[in-house]
């Protein structure tokens, strides 16, 4: 009986110590400019024409000076793969911004969108990925 208690305890400890480390970055969205007070508040739905503020948090210090922010729309009307690239922009990171990037954009068509952020030397594997909706 003690063996099973220790086995469950060890399993839970392993789960809790390993489950909360992340190797990918994180993208959070908000309707207001991102500050220290609302930085961890994530919003998923926005109105058409409303500014979509975002915060990208890198898992570790980025070595590249440039990142690419790409937004695509999930749709059935796209000719390839069910998505259509709506917006792509490259940003230069200053030395104090190597752990994060924040900015905003505006979209006017309703639908489901996905944002992904790439390091400038690897456009095949995104650093972070998150989805949101425009109504």
Tab-separated table of N, CA, C and O in Angstrom:
chain	number	residue	atom	x	y	z
A	1	UNK	N	0.822	-1.190	0.000
A	1	UNK	CA	0.000	0.000	0.000
A	1	UNK	C	0.870	1.261	0.000
A	1	UNK	O	0.551	2.211	-0.690
A	2	UNK	N	1.940	1.265	0.780
A	2	UNK	CA	2.838	2.424	0.791
A	2	UNK	C	3.505	2.614	-0.567
A	2	UNK	O	3.756	3.726	-0.988
A	3	UNK	N	3.783	1.502	-1.214
A	3	UNK	CA	4.416	1.567	-2.523
A	3	UNK	C	3.549	2.353	-3.504
A	3	UNK	O	4.047	3.194	-4.256
A	4	UNK	N	2.242	2.097	-3.529
A	4	UNK	CA	1.339	2.794	-4.440
A	4	UNK	C	1.205	4.271	-4.100
A	4	UNK	O	1.103	5.112	-4.983
A	5	UNK	N	1.236	4.597	-2.814
A	5	UNK	CA	1.188	6.013	-2.417
A	5	UNK	C	2.430	6.744	-2.909
A	5	UNK	O	2.355	7.859	-3.430
A	6	UNK	N	3.599	6.133	-2.746
A	6	UNK	CA	4.835	6.755	-3.213
A	6	UNK	C	4.874	6.841	-4.735
A	6	UNK	O	5.351	7.825	-5.292
A	7	UNK	N	4.351	5.834	-5.392
A	7	UNK	CA	4.309	5.845	-6.847
A	7	UNK	C	3.422	6.983	-7.353
A	7	UNK	O	3.797	7.720	-8.276
A	8	UNK	N	2.268	7.178	-6.752
A	8	UNK	CA	1.375	8.273	-7.139
A	8	UNK	C	2.014	9.619	-6.824
A	8	UNK	O	1.962	10.553	-7.627
A	9	UNK	N	2.652	9.742	-5.682
A	9	UNK	CA	3.322	10.985	-5.304
A	9	UNK	C	4.452	11.324	-6.270
A	9	UNK	O	4.566	12.471	-6.727
A	10	UNK	N	5.249	10.354	-6.630
A	10	UNK	CA	6.354	10.592	-7.566
A	10	UNK	C	5.813	10.962	-8.944
A	10	UNK	O	6.329	11.868	-9.607
A	11	UNK	N	4.756	10.290	-9.370
A	11	UNK	CA	4.147	10.607	-10.663
A	11	UNK	C	3.622	12.037	-10.684
A	11	UNK	O	3.829	12.770	-11.656
A	12	UNK	N	2.959	12.455	-9.632
A	12	UNK	CA	2.456	13.830	-9.556
A	12	UNK	C	3.594	14.844	-9.527
A	12	UNK	O	3.513	15.893	-10.168
A	13	UNK	N	4.651	14.558	-8.799
A	13	UNK	CA	5.800	15.470	-8.752
A	13	UNK	C	6.450	15.609	-10.121
A	13	UNK	O	6.807	16.713	-10.540
A	14	UNK	N	6.595	14.515	-10.814
A	14	UNK	CA	7.176	14.575	-12.158
A	14	UNK	C	6.277	15.378	-13.084
A	14	UNK	O	6.746	16.208	-13.864
A	15	UNK	N	4.977	15.148	-13.001
A	15	UNK	CA	4.040	15.876	-13.851
A	15	UNK	C	4.102	17.373	-13.590
A	15	UNK	O	4.182	18.179	-14.511
A	16	UNK	N	4.070	17.786	-12.322
A	16	UNK	CA	4.053	19.209	-12.004
A	16	UNK	C	5.379	19.897	-12.283
A	16	UNK	O	5.407	21.072	-12.615
A	17	UNK	N	6.472	19.203	-12.172
A	17	UNK	CA	7.754	19.847	-12.461
A	17	UNK	C	8.030	19.936	-13.951
A	17	UNK	O	8.726	20.831	-14.395
A	18	UNK	N	7.483	19.028	-14.734
A	18	UNK	CA	7.740	19.028	-16.176
A	18	UNK	C	6.651	19.731	-16.979
A	18	UNK	O	6.909	20.225	-18.054
A	19	UNK	N	5.454	19.768	-16.492
A	19	UNK	CA	4.333	20.274	-17.284
A	19	UNK	C	4.342	21.789	-17.440
A	19	UNK	O	3.772	22.302	-18.386
A	20	UNK	N	4.988	22.505	-16.562
A	20	UNK	CA	4.906	23.957	-16.607
A	20	UNK	C	6.116	24.624	-17.235
A	20	UNK	O	6.229	25.820	-17.214
A	21	UNK	N	7.027	23.868	-17.796
A	21	UNK	CA	8.117	24.465	-18.551
A	21	UNK	C	7.698	24.509	-20.010
A	21	UNK	O	7.138	23.557	-20.536
A	22	UNK	N	7.937	25.635	-20.672
A	22	UNK	CA	7.542	25.718	-22.063
A	22	UNK	C	8.761	26.014	-22.913
A	22	UNK	O	9.632	26.778	-22.543
A	23	UNK	N	8.808	25.354	-24.063
A	23	UNK	CA	9.912	25.530	-24.987
A	23	UNK	C	9.541	26.458	-26.124
A	23	UNK	O	10.397	26.956	-26.811
A	24	UNK	N	8.258	26.666	-26.318
A	24	UNK	CA	7.786	27.587	-27.343
A	24	UNK	C	7.464	28.921	-26.695
A	24	UNK	O	7.271	29.014	-25.501
A	25	UNK	N	7.381	29.929	-27.514
A	25	UNK	CA	7.000	31.238	-27.022
A	25	UNK	C	5.510	31.327	-26.771
A	25	UNK	O	4.767	30.373	-26.965
A	26	UNK	N	5.081	32.497	-26.371
A	26	UNK	CA	3.699	32.722	-25.988
A	26	UNK	C	3.224	34.017	-26.640
A	26	UNK	O	3.952	35.009	-26.670
A	27	UNK	N	2.000	34.000	-27.182
A	27	UNK	CA	1.386	35.201	-27.751
A	27	UNK	C	0.101	35.462	-26.998
A	27	UNK	O	-0.750	34.585	-26.888
A	28	UNK	N	-0.031	36.674	-26.469
A	28	UNK	CA	-1.245	37.089	-25.768
A	28	UNK	C	-1.859	38.264	-26.510
A	28	UNK	O	-1.149	39.147	-26.998
A	29	UNK	N	-3.194	38.288	-26.587
A	29	UNK	CA	-3.918	39.346	-27.289
A	29	UNK	C	-4.732	40.166	-26.296
A	29	UNK	O	-5.161	39.658	-25.264
A	30	UNK	N	-4.977	41.436	-26.653
A	30	UNK	CA	-5.755	42.316	-25.800
A	30	UNK	C	-6.367	43.422	-26.654
A	30	UNK	O	-5.872	43.709	-27.746
A	31	UNK	N	-7.424	44.067	-26.149
A	31	UNK	CA	-8.052	45.190	-26.861
A	31	UNK	C	-7.445	46.520	-26.454
A	31	UNK	O	-7.696	47.528	-27.092
A	32	UNK	N	-6.653	46.541	-25.405
A	32	UNK	CA	-6.001	47.751	-24.926
A	32	UNK	C	-4.493	47.605	-25.091
A	32	UNK	O	-3.982	46.488	-25.151
A	33	UNK	N	-3.777	48.721	-25.145
A	33	UNK	CA	-2.313	48.613	-25.189
A	33	UNK	C	-1.801	47.801	-23.995
A	33	UNK	O	-2.297	47.940	-22.879
A	34	UNK	N	-0.831	46.969	-24.239
A	34	UNK	CA	-0.367	46.032	-23.216
A	34	UNK	C	0.541	46.754	-22.223
A	34	UNK	O	1.499	47.400	-22.606
A	35	UNK	N	0.165	46.637	-20.957
A	35	UNK	CA	0.936	47.220	-19.854
A	35	UNK	C	1.241	46.118	-18.847
A	35	UNK	O	0.814	44.978	-19.014
A	36	UNK	N	1.929	46.466	-17.790
A	36	UNK	CA	2.249	45.483	-16.745
A	36	UNK	C	0.983	44.990	-16.042
A	36	UNK	O	0.929	43.853	-15.591
A	37	UNK	N	-0.042	45.821	-15.964
A	37	UNK	CA	-1.265	45.439	-15.271
A	37	UNK	C	-2.108	44.441	-16.070
A	37	UNK	O	-2.728	43.556	-15.511
A	38	UNK	N	-2.154	44.592	-17.397
A	38	UNK	CA	-3.006	43.714	-18.192
A	38	UNK	C	-2.218	42.761	-19.089
A	38	UNK	O	-2.768	42.174	-20.003
A	39	UNK	N	-0.933	42.589	-18.838
A	39	UNK	CA	-0.072	41.799	-19.727
A	39	UNK	C	-0.483	40.335	-19.803
A	39	UNK	O	-0.361	39.716	-20.849
A	40	UNK	N	-0.985	39.780	-18.743
A	40	UNK	CA	-1.337	38.366	-18.764
A	40	UNK	C	-2.822	38.114	-19.002
A	40	UNK	O	-3.277	36.982	-18.907
A	41	UNK	N	-3.579	39.154	-19.327
A	41	UNK	CA	-4.981	38.984	-19.669
A	41	UNK	C	-5.071	38.703	-21.164
A	41	UNK	O	-4.671	39.518	-21.988
A	42	UNK	N	-5.556	37.558	-21.529
A	42	UNK	CA	-5.612	37.136	-22.919
A	42	UNK	C	-7.049	37.192	-23.417
A	42	UNK	O	-7.937	36.625	-22.808
A	43	UNK	N	-7.276	37.887	-24.520
A	43	UNK	CA	-8.602	37.977	-25.108
A	43	UNK	C	-8.559	37.303	-26.474
A	43	UNK	O	-7.598	37.465	-27.227
A	44	UNK	N	-9.614	36.574	-26.821
A	44	UNK	CA	-9.638	35.805	-28.065
A	44	UNK	C	-10.573	36.374	-29.122
A	44	UNK	O	-10.450	36.038	-30.281
A	45	UNK	N	-11.547	37.212	-28.744
A	45	UNK	CA	-12.508	37.726	-29.719
A	45	UNK	C	-12.407	39.251	-29.811
A	45	UNK	O	-12.263	39.940	-28.805
A	46	UNK	N	-12.515	39.740	-31.055
A	46	UNK	CA	-12.411	41.175	-31.325
A	46	UNK	C	-13.476	41.547	-32.345
A	46	UNK	O	-13.953	40.704	-33.103
A	47	UNK	N	-13.821	42.818	-32.392
A	47	UNK	CA	-14.749	43.326	-33.387
A	47	UNK	C	-13.981	43.730	-34.631
A	47	UNK	O	-12.808	44.114	-34.550
A	48	UNK	N	-14.650	43.688	-35.784
A	48	UNK	CA	-14.018	44.118	-37.031
A	48	UNK	C	-13.665	45.598	-36.921
A	48	UNK	O	-14.453	46.406	-36.446
A	49	UNK	N	-12.471	45.960	-37.334
A	49	UNK	CA	-12.001	47.331	-37.264
A	49	UNK	C	-11.406	47.724	-35.928
A	49	UNK	O	-10.920	48.843	-35.772
A	50	UNK	N	-11.425	46.841	-34.965
A	50	UNK	CA	-10.871	47.123	-33.641
A	50	UNK	C	-9.381	46.758	-33.629
A	50	UNK	O	-8.963	45.785	-34.254
A	51	UNK	N	-8.592	47.539	-32.918
A	51	UNK	CA	-7.172	47.227	-32.816
A	51	UNK	C	-6.960	45.945	-32.014
A	51	UNK	O	-7.587	45.745	-30.984
A	52	UNK	N	-6.064	45.108	-32.508
A	52	UNK	CA	-5.685	43.873	-31.830
A	52	UNK	C	-4.251	44.075	-31.335
A	52	UNK	O	-3.310	44.068	-32.123
A	53	UNK	N	-4.109	44.299	-30.040
A	53	UNK	CA	-2.788	44.445	-29.446
A	53	UNK	C	-2.273	43.057	-29.081
A	53	UNK	O	-3.040	42.198	-28.638
A	54	UNK	N	-0.992	42.831	-29.278
A	54	UNK	CA	-0.432	41.526	-28.949
A	54	UNK	C	0.897	41.685	-28.219
A	54	UNK	O	1.584	42.692	-28.339
A	55	UNK	N	1.220	40.650	-27.452
A	55	UNK	CA	2.488	40.559	-26.726
A	55	UNK	C	3.074	39.197	-27.010
A	55	UNK	O	2.434	38.173	-26.757
A	56	UNK	N	4.259	39.164	-27.572
A	56	UNK	CA	4.987	37.923	-27.804
A	56	UNK	C	6.064	37.818	-26.736
A	56	UNK	O	6.853	38.731	-26.543
A	57	UNK	N	6.074	36.693	-26.024
A	57	UNK	CA	7.086	36.428	-24.997
A	57	UNK	C	7.911	35.250	-25.465
A	57	UNK	O	7.373	34.168	-25.714
A	58	UNK	N	9.196	35.437	-25.600
A	58	UNK	CA	10.090	34.379	-26.061
A	58	UNK	C	10.447	33.445	-24.908
A	58	UNK	O	10.535	33.873	-23.762
A	59	UNK	N	10.671	32.162	-25.193
A	59	UNK	CA	11.026	31.224	-24.132
A	59	UNK	C	12.432	31.458	-23.579
A	59	UNK	O	12.714	31.131	-22.437
A	60	UNK	N	13.306	32.012	-24.406
A	60	UNK	CA	14.658	32.375	-23.967
A	60	UNK	C	15.110	33.561	-24.808
A	60	UNK	O	14.444	33.940	-25.765
A	61	UNK	N	16.220	34.131	-24.459
A	61	UNK	CA	16.699	35.308	-25.171
A	61	UNK	C	16.956	34.961	-26.638
A	61	UNK	O	17.639	33.990	-26.945
A	62	UNK	N	16.384	35.768	-27.533
A	62	UNK	CA	16.536	35.519	-28.959
A	62	UNK	C	17.868	36.079	-29.442
A	62	UNK	O	18.254	37.189	-29.084
A	63	UNK	N	18.523	35.326	-30.280
A	63	UNK	CA	19.820	35.736	-30.814
A	63	UNK	C	19.674	36.578	-32.078
A	63	UNK	O	20.536	37.366	-32.403
A	64	UNK	N	18.547	36.398	-32.769
A	64	UNK	CA	18.320	37.125	-34.019
A	64	UNK	C	17.886	38.554	-33.749
A	64	UNK	O	17.207	38.828	-32.769
A	65	UNK	N	18.251	39.437	-34.664
A	65	UNK	CA	17.811	40.828	-34.558
A	65	UNK	C	16.407	41.014	-35.124
A	65	UNK	O	15.735	41.972	-34.783
A	66	UNK	N	15.969	40.106	-35.997
A	66	UNK	CA	14.703	40.274	-36.691
A	66	UNK	C	13.768	39.098	-36.407
A	66	UNK	O	14.211	37.961	-36.269
A	67	UNK	N	12.476	39.421	-36.338
A	67	UNK	CA	11.439	38.392	-36.275
A	67	UNK	C	10.420	38.684	-37.369
A	67	UNK	O	10.314	39.821	-37.853
A	68	UNK	N	9.687	37.671	-37.762
A	68	UNK	CA	8.603	37.832	-38.730
A	68	UNK	C	7.288	37.497	-38.038
A	68	UNK	O	7.137	36.427	-37.464
A	69	UNK	N	6.345	38.435	-38.112
A	69	UNK	CA	5.013	38.243	-37.557
A	69	UNK	C	4.075	38.005	-38.733
A	69	UNK	O	3.988	38.827	-39.636
A	70	UNK	N	3.389	36.868	-38.704
A	70	UNK	CA	2.511	36.497	-39.801
A	70	UNK	C	1.114	36.190	-39.260
A	70	UNK	O	0.979	35.481	-38.273
A	71	UNK	N	0.096	36.735	-39.914
A	71	UNK	CA	-1.290	36.476	-39.555
A	71	UNK	C	-1.960	35.858	-40.777
A	71	UNK	O	-1.853	36.388	-41.879
A	72	UNK	N	-2.609	34.728	-40.568
A	72	UNK	CA	-3.363	34.136	-41.662
A	72	UNK	C	-4.759	33.784	-41.210
A	72	UNK	O	-5.029	33.600	-40.031
A	73	UNK	N	-5.671	33.723	-42.192
A	73	UNK	CA	-7.084	33.469	-41.939
A	73	UNK	C	-7.401	32.038	-42.326
A	73	UNK	O	-7.035	31.581	-43.402
A	74	UNK	N	-8.087	31.341	-41.420
A	74	UNK	CA	-8.548	29.984	-41.698
A	74	UNK	C	-9.826	30.105	-42.524
A	74	UNK	O	-10.800	30.699	-42.076
A	75	UNK	N	-9.813	29.555	-43.737
A	75	UNK	CA	-10.955	29.700	-44.626
A	75	UNK	C	-11.075	28.479	-45.541
A	75	UNK	O	-10.098	27.774	-45.768
A	76	UNK	N	-12.257	28.267	-46.055
A	76	UNK	CA	-12.474	27.191	-47.021
A	76	UNK	C	-12.264	27.672	-48.449
A	76	UNK	O	-12.197	26.878	-49.372
A	77	UNK	N	-12.159	28.976	-48.644
A	77	UNK	CA	-12.052	29.538	-49.979
A	77	UNK	C	-10.612	29.651	-50.471
A	77	UNK	O	-10.378	30.034	-51.601
A	78	UNK	N	-9.640	29.368	-49.607
A	78	UNK	CA	-8.239	29.483	-50.007
A	78	UNK	C	-7.869	28.346	-50.962
A	78	UNK	O	-8.353	27.229	-50.825
A	79	UNK	N	-7.001	28.625	-51.938
A	79	UNK	CA	-6.659	27.586	-52.908
A	79	UNK	C	-5.776	26.469	-52.333
A	79	UNK	O	-5.810	25.367	-52.823
A	80	UNK	N	-4.995	26.752	-51.280
A	80	UNK	CA	-4.098	25.745	-50.726
A	80	UNK	C	-4.250	25.662	-49.230
A	80	UNK	O	-4.118	26.648	-48.520
A	81	UNK	N	-4.497	24.490	-48.711
A	81	UNK	CA	-4.403	24.203	-47.289
A	81	UNK	C	-5.442	24.825	-46.377
A	81	UNK	O	-5.334	24.679	-45.178
A	82	UNK	N	-6.414	25.545	-46.857
A	82	UNK	CA	-7.445	26.090	-46.005
A	82	UNK	C	-7.046	27.325	-45.231
A	82	UNK	O	-7.705	27.693	-44.282
A	83	UNK	N	-5.963	27.982	-45.609
A	83	UNK	CA	-5.618	29.236	-44.949
A	83	UNK	C	-5.090	30.231	-45.973
A	83	UNK	O	-4.592	29.866	-47.024
A	84	UNK	N	-5.247	31.488	-45.623
A	84	UNK	CA	-4.872	32.569	-46.516
A	84	UNK	C	-4.064	33.589	-45.721
A	84	UNK	O	-4.527	34.098	-44.698
A	85	UNK	N	-2.849	33.877	-46.158
A	85	UNK	CA	-2.000	34.833	-45.458
A	85	UNK	C	-2.593	36.224	-45.632
A	85	UNK	O	-2.842	36.678	-46.747
A	86	UNK	N	-2.833	36.894	-44.511
A	86	UNK	CA	-3.456	38.209	-44.519
A	86	UNK	C	-2.418	39.305	-44.287
A	86	UNK	O	-2.483	40.375	-44.888
A	87	UNK	N	-1.454	39.016	-43.447
A	87	UNK	CA	-0.506	40.054	-43.037
A	87	UNK	C	0.817	39.407	-42.682
A	87	UNK	O	0.869	38.432	-41.940
A	88	UNK	N	1.910	39.954	-43.193
A	88	UNK	CA	3.256	39.513	-42.836
A	88	UNK	C	4.124	40.744	-42.694
A	88	UNK	O	4.136	41.610	-43.570
A	89	UNK	N	4.827	40.838	-41.587
A	89	UNK	CA	5.682	41.995	-41.361
A	89	UNK	C	6.905	41.571	-40.571
A	89	UNK	O	6.806	40.777	-39.645
A	90	UNK	N	8.059	42.121	-40.936
A	90	UNK	CA	9.301	41.867	-40.225
A	90	UNK	C	9.582	43.027	-39.282
A	90	UNK	O	9.355	44.191	-39.628
A	91	UNK	N	10.082	42.693	-38.095
A	91	UNK	CA	10.409	43.702	-37.085
A	91	UNK	C	11.842	43.507	-36.621
A	91	UNK	O	12.300	42.377	-36.455
A	92	UNK	N	12.515	44.617	-36.423
A	92	UNK	CA	13.852	44.579	-35.846
A	92	UNK	C	13.728	44.735	-34.339
A	92	UNK	O	13.058	45.637	-33.847
A	93	UNK	N	14.385	43.848	-33.606
A	93	UNK	CA	14.345	43.884	-32.153
A	93	UNK	C	15.551	44.645	-31.619
A	93	UNK	O	16.676	44.402	-32.038
A	94	UNK	N	15.301	45.543	-30.714
A	94	UNK	CA	16.394	46.239	-30.044
A	94	UNK	C	16.992	45.308	-28.983
A	94	UNK	O	16.416	44.270	-28.659
A	95	UNK	N	18.121	45.682	-28.425
A	95	UNK	CA	18.792	44.808	-27.460
A	95	UNK	C	17.949	44.529	-26.223
A	95	UNK	O	18.007	43.445	-25.669
A	96	UNK	N	17.146	45.490	-25.793
A	96	UNK	CA	16.313	45.262	-24.614
A	96	UNK	C	15.005	44.548	-24.953
A	96	UNK	O	14.225	44.242	-24.072
A	97	UNK	N	14.740	44.265	-26.230
A	97	UNK	CA	13.526	43.569	-26.639
A	97	UNK	C	13.802	42.131	-27.075
A	97	UNK	O	13.009	41.547	-27.797
A	98	UNK	N	14.868	41.536	-26.658
A	98	UNK	CA	15.204	40.183	-27.099
A	98	UNK	C	14.377	39.102	-26.400
A	98	UNK	O	14.433	37.949	-26.753
A	99	UNK	N	13.589	39.475	-25.386
A	99	UNK	CA	12.728	38.524	-24.691
A	99	UNK	C	11.248	38.709	-25.040
A	99	UNK	O	10.438	37.879	-24.693
A	100	UNK	N	10.898	39.798	-25.701
A	100	UNK	CA	9.490	40.076	-25.974
A	100	UNK	C	9.365	41.007	-27.180
A	100	UNK	O	10.330	41.628	-27.622
A	101	UNK	N	8.152	41.103	-27.699
A	101	UNK	CA	7.808	42.075	-28.740
A	101	UNK	C	6.330	42.399	-28.585
A	101	UNK	O	5.514	41.499	-28.375
A	102	UNK	N	5.974	43.656	-28.696
A	102	UNK	CA	4.577	44.064	-28.590
A	102	UNK	C	4.261	45.076	-29.689
A	102	UNK	O	5.118	45.888	-30.062
A	103	UNK	N	3.034	44.993	-30.214
A	103	UNK	CA	2.588	45.894	-31.256
A	103	UNK	C	1.078	45.695	-31.435
A	103	UNK	O	0.467	45.017	-30.616
A	104	UNK	N	0.505	46.249	-32.482
A	104	UNK	CA	-0.915	46.057	-32.756
A	104	UNK	C	-1.147	46.063	-34.256
A	104	UNK	O	-0.297	46.484	-35.040
A	105	UNK	N	-2.335	45.603	-34.661
A	105	UNK	CA	-2.779	45.651	-36.039
A	105	UNK	C	-4.303	45.688	-36.037
A	105	UNK	O	-4.938	45.513	-34.999
A	106	UNK	N	-4.898	45.915	-37.205
A	106	UNK	CA	-6.351	45.995	-37.338
A	106	UNK	C	-6.792	45.119	-38.501
A	106	UNK	O	-6.186	45.157	-39.572
A	107	UNK	N	-7.844	44.340	-38.283
A	107	UNK	CA	-8.425	43.502	-39.330
A	107	UNK	C	-9.900	43.862	-39.488
A	107	UNK	O	-10.564	44.200	-38.506
A	108	UNK	N	-10.403	43.768	-40.736
A	108	UNK	CA	-11.769	44.221	-41.018
A	108	UNK	C	-12.709	43.108	-41.473
A	108	UNK	O	-13.896	43.356	-41.639
A	109	UNK	N	-12.211	41.899	-41.694
A	109	UNK	CA	-13.058	40.782	-42.109
A	109	UNK	C	-13.241	39.826	-40.943
A	109	UNK	O	-12.286	39.502	-40.236
A	110	UNK	N	-14.467	39.346	-40.757
A	110	UNK	CA	-14.716	38.407	-39.669
A	110	UNK	C	-14.185	37.024	-40.041
A	110	UNK	O	-14.063	36.683	-41.209
A	111	UNK	N	-13.859	36.245	-39.010
A	111	UNK	CA	-13.360	34.896	-39.224
A	111	UNK	C	-12.391	34.481	-38.136
A	111	UNK	O	-12.153	35.204	-37.166
A	112	UNK	N	-11.826	33.303	-38.312
A	112	UNK	CA	-10.819	32.778	-37.386
A	112	UNK	C	-9.442	33.045	-37.970
A	112	UNK	O	-9.170	32.714	-39.126
A	113	UNK	N	-8.582	33.642	-37.161
A	113	UNK	CA	-7.241	34.000	-37.587
A	113	UNK	C	-6.213	33.316	-36.694
A	113	UNK	O	-6.499	32.989	-35.534
A	114	UNK	N	-5.016	33.141	-37.239
A	114	UNK	CA	-3.908	32.564	-36.489
A	114	UNK	C	-2.701	33.467	-36.675
A	114	UNK	O	-2.400	33.893	-37.792
A	115	UNK	N	-2.028	33.768	-35.573
A	115	UNK	CA	-0.784	34.533	-35.629
A	115	UNK	C	0.362	33.599	-35.297
A	115	UNK	O	0.273	32.805	-34.364
A	116	UNK	N	1.433	33.709	-36.075
A	116	UNK	CA	2.639	32.959	-35.767
A	116	UNK	C	3.843	33.876	-35.910
A	116	UNK	O	3.849	34.780	-36.734
A	117	UNK	N	4.840	33.618	-35.083
A	117	UNK	CA	6.043	34.445	-35.064
A	117	UNK	C	7.239	33.552	-35.312
A	117	UNK	O	7.388	32.501	-34.680
A	118	UNK	N	8.096	33.989	-36.254
A	118	UNK	CA	9.262	33.215	-36.653
A	118	UNK	C	10.542	33.976	-36.338
A	118	UNK	O	10.573	35.202	-36.393
A	119	UNK	N	11.593	33.233	-36.051
A	119	UNK	CA	12.936	33.808	-36.061
A	119	UNK	C	13.313	34.001	-37.523
A	119	UNK	O	12.883	33.244	-38.397
A	120	UNK	N	14.111	34.991	-37.821
A	120	UNK	CA	14.402	35.330	-39.206
A	120	UNK	C	15.282	34.303	-39.900
A	120	UNK	O	15.401	34.302	-41.114
A	121	UNK	N	15.883	33.400	-39.165
A	121	UNK	CA	16.715	32.379	-39.796
A	121	UNK	C	15.998	31.037	-39.948
A	121	UNK	O	16.563	30.092	-40.475
A	122	UNK	N	14.730	30.931	-39.488
A	122	UNK	CA	13.982	29.680	-39.594
A	122	UNK	C	12.495	29.981	-39.788
A	122	UNK	O	11.774	30.207	-38.826
A	123	UNK	N	12.058	29.980	-41.050
A	123	UNK	CA	10.656	30.251	-41.352
A	123	UNK	C	9.808	28.977	-41.380
A	123	UNK	O	8.635	29.025	-41.707
A	124	UNK	N	10.387	27.847	-41.062
A	124	UNK	CA	9.654	26.580	-41.057
A	124	UNK	C	9.068	26.245	-39.694
A	124	UNK	O	8.064	25.560	-39.602
A	125	UNK	N	9.696	26.708	-38.620
A	125	UNK	CA	9.267	26.365	-37.262
A	125	UNK	C	8.968	27.652	-36.491
A	125	UNK	O	9.887	28.384	-36.134
A	126	UNK	N	7.694	27.926	-36.216
A	126	UNK	CA	7.360	29.171	-35.500
A	126	UNK	C	7.819	29.136	-34.050
A	126	UNK	O	7.813	28.084	-33.404
A	127	UNK	N	8.213	30.302	-33.552
A	127	UNK	CA	8.568	30.450	-32.136
A	127	UNK	C	7.317	30.415	-31.269
A	127	UNK	O	7.361	29.965	-30.134
A	128	UNK	N	6.212	30.927	-31.798
A	128	UNK	CA	4.953	30.965	-31.057
A	128	UNK	C	3.804	30.964	-32.054
A	128	UNK	O	3.947	31.393	-33.198
A	129	UNK	N	2.637	30.504	-31.574
A	129	UNK	CA	1.466	30.391	-32.425
A	129	UNK	C	0.234	30.525	-31.532
A	129	UNK	O	0.202	29.935	-30.444
A	130	UNK	N	-0.751	31.334	-31.961
A	130	UNK	CA	-1.994	31.480	-31.205
A	130	UNK	C	-3.090	31.921	-32.168
A	130	UNK	O	-2.820	32.557	-33.172
A	131	UNK	N	-4.335	31.601	-31.819
A	131	UNK	CA	-5.449	31.964	-32.689
A	131	UNK	C	-6.382	32.946	-31.981
A	131	UNK	O	-6.359	33.081	-30.776
A	132	UNK	N	-7.196	33.646	-32.800
A	132	UNK	CA	-8.175	34.603	-32.293
A	132	UNK	C	-9.276	34.749	-33.321
A	132	UNK	O	-9.176	34.249	-34.443
A	133	UNK	N	-10.367	35.419	-32.932
A	133	UNK	CA	-11.547	35.556	-33.788
A	133	UNK	C	-11.911	37.023	-33.963
A	133	UNK	O	-11.830	37.811	-33.031
A	134	UNK	N	-12.352	37.358	-35.183
A	134	UNK	CA	-12.868	38.685	-35.486
A	134	UNK	C	-14.352	38.514	-35.814
A	134	UNK	O	-14.729	37.687	-36.640
A	135	UNK	N	-15.212	39.315	-35.157
A	135	UNK	CA	-16.665	39.244	-35.383
A	135	UNK	C	-17.148	40.503	-36.063
A	135	UNK	O	-16.659	41.546	-35.916
